[in-house]
Amino acid sequence: MSLLSANMKQQAENQRIVITGVGLVAPGAANLTDFRANLLAGRSGISTIDLRYMGVHPAGICQFAETRYRKKRENSRGTRAGCIAVYCANEALVDAGIDFSTYDRAATGVYIGLTEHGTVETENEVYNIGQYG
């Protein structure tokens, strides 16, 4: 192992990551408090949706204030998953309670994990694949 890689390994071991806030959107919950309450009460938020090419199926529909952090026009430029990501990132910062007037913004990062691909995109792909038997 070279001296450079040993130094880099030591630096990585000394770094700490702190999760200070959580933002989420889930079926039946647009924030962590509601999600936790639903989870403890055994409410899933799953209902049904009628998809153009696939019929009626169980689905979890996320409802949230789409224009809280972005304008409607900005939301229409990307996918719904991107809209959810921006909403959740901002909710995580609010949940963290960080006062950015006294805090270095460059020292802040947001990790985004998505489990949704845009519904319309998925529906269209499933239909196209189905055309090949």
XYZ file of C-alpha atoms in Angstrom:
133
model
C 0.000 0.000 0.000
C 1.436 3.360 -0.929
C 1.803 6.201 1.536
C -0.796 8.223 -0.374
C -3.443 5.501 -0.234
C -2.682 4.889 3.467
C -3.263 8.588 4.174
C -6.513 8.556 2.178
C -7.710 5.475 4.083
C -6.921 7.134 7.426
C -8.807 10.297 6.391
C -11.845 8.249 5.332
C -11.874 6.407 8.661
C -11.782 9.706 10.569
C -14.699 11.293 8.712
C -18.135 11.224 10.257
C -21.542 11.471 8.621
C -24.402 12.762 10.708
C -28.033 12.421 9.663
C -29.710 15.510 11.049
C -32.981 15.508 9.133
C -35.313 13.229 7.215
C -37.757 14.123 4.463
C -40.046 11.576 2.916
C -43.167 11.049 0.874
C -44.989 7.744 1.070
C -48.495 6.487 0.335
C -50.714 8.172 2.917
C -47.959 10.382 4.376
C -46.171 13.514 3.205
C -43.824 13.761 6.185
C -42.003 11.635 8.740
C -44.518 12.296 11.548
C -47.510 11.103 9.513
C -45.555 8.140 8.138
C -44.612 7.004 11.633
C -48.184 7.427 12.914
C -49.552 5.388 9.996
C -46.914 2.716 10.488
C -47.709 2.345 14.192
C -51.467 2.297 13.469
C -51.067 -0.348 10.757
C -52.296 1.897 7.931
C -50.570 1.158 4.631
C -51.865 3.895 2.324
C -52.286 1.352 -0.488
C -55.337 1.775 -2.708
C -55.998 0.975 -6.364
C -55.224 2.757 -9.584
C -56.623 2.236 -13.076
C -53.695 2.178 -15.495
C -54.353 2.812 -19.156
C -52.776 -0.369 -20.533
C -52.772 -2.592 -17.466
C -56.192 -2.190 -15.812
C -56.911 -1.774 -12.094
C -54.099 -2.734 -9.711
C -53.107 -2.081 -6.088
C -50.898 0.972 -5.798
C -49.470 3.411 -3.318
C -50.175 6.976 -4.404
C -48.068 9.730 -2.858
C -49.858 12.999 -2.170
C -47.813 16.028 -1.118
C -47.624 19.800 -1.584
C -45.897 19.733 -4.972
C -45.516 23.514 -5.139
C -44.184 24.078 -1.602
C -40.560 24.305 -2.781
C -40.876 24.644 -6.573
C -43.174 26.404 -8.961
C -45.679 24.355 -10.957
C -43.788 25.148 -14.149
C -40.521 23.834 -12.680
C -42.240 20.592 -11.643
C -43.585 20.022 -15.149
C -40.071 20.013 -16.633
C -39.036 16.710 -15.064
C -40.514 13.473 -13.803
C -42.710 13.061 -10.763
C -39.836 11.221 -9.091
C -37.671 14.330 -9.483
C -40.424 16.489 -7.997
C -40.638 14.137 -5.010
C -36.842 14.239 -4.605
C -36.749 18.043 -4.425
C -39.655 18.081 -1.950
C -38.013 15.458 0.298
C -34.603 17.133 0.225
C -36.146 20.399 1.388
C -38.208 18.630 4.058
C -35.008 16.982 5.357
C -33.357 20.384 5.674
C -36.402 21.755 7.516
C -36.449 18.669 9.782
C -32.757 19.215 10.561
C -33.514 22.714 11.835
C -30.228 24.054 10.523
C -29.918 27.829 10.606
C -28.110 28.493 7.333
C -27.442 32.100 8.265
C -24.825 30.820 10.738
C -23.888 27.526 9.078
C -21.595 26.779 6.152
C -23.815 25.551 3.304
C -20.807 23.926 1.640
C -20.614 21.492 4.579
C -24.138 20.199 3.907
C -25.124 17.371 1.606
C -28.406 15.685 0.825
C -28.641 11.984 -0.025
C -31.650 11.109 -2.162
C -32.965 7.576 -2.528
C -35.876 6.963 -4.891
C -37.984 3.857 -5.314
C -40.165 5.303 -8.039
C -39.617 5.531 -11.732
C -42.178 7.815 -13.309
C -45.495 5.951 -13.513
C -46.243 7.102 -17.047
C -42.830 5.981 -18.257
C -43.198 2.559 -16.639
C -46.721 2.117 -17.980
C -45.626 2.956 -21.521
C -42.660 0.583 -21.352
C -44.815 -2.283 -20.056
C -47.255 -1.685 -22.898
C -44.462 -1.598 -25.507
C -42.901 -4.799 -24.176
C -46.336 -6.464 -24.253
C -46.622 -5.803 -27.962
C -43.908 -8.377 -28.648
C -45.899 -11.273 -27.130
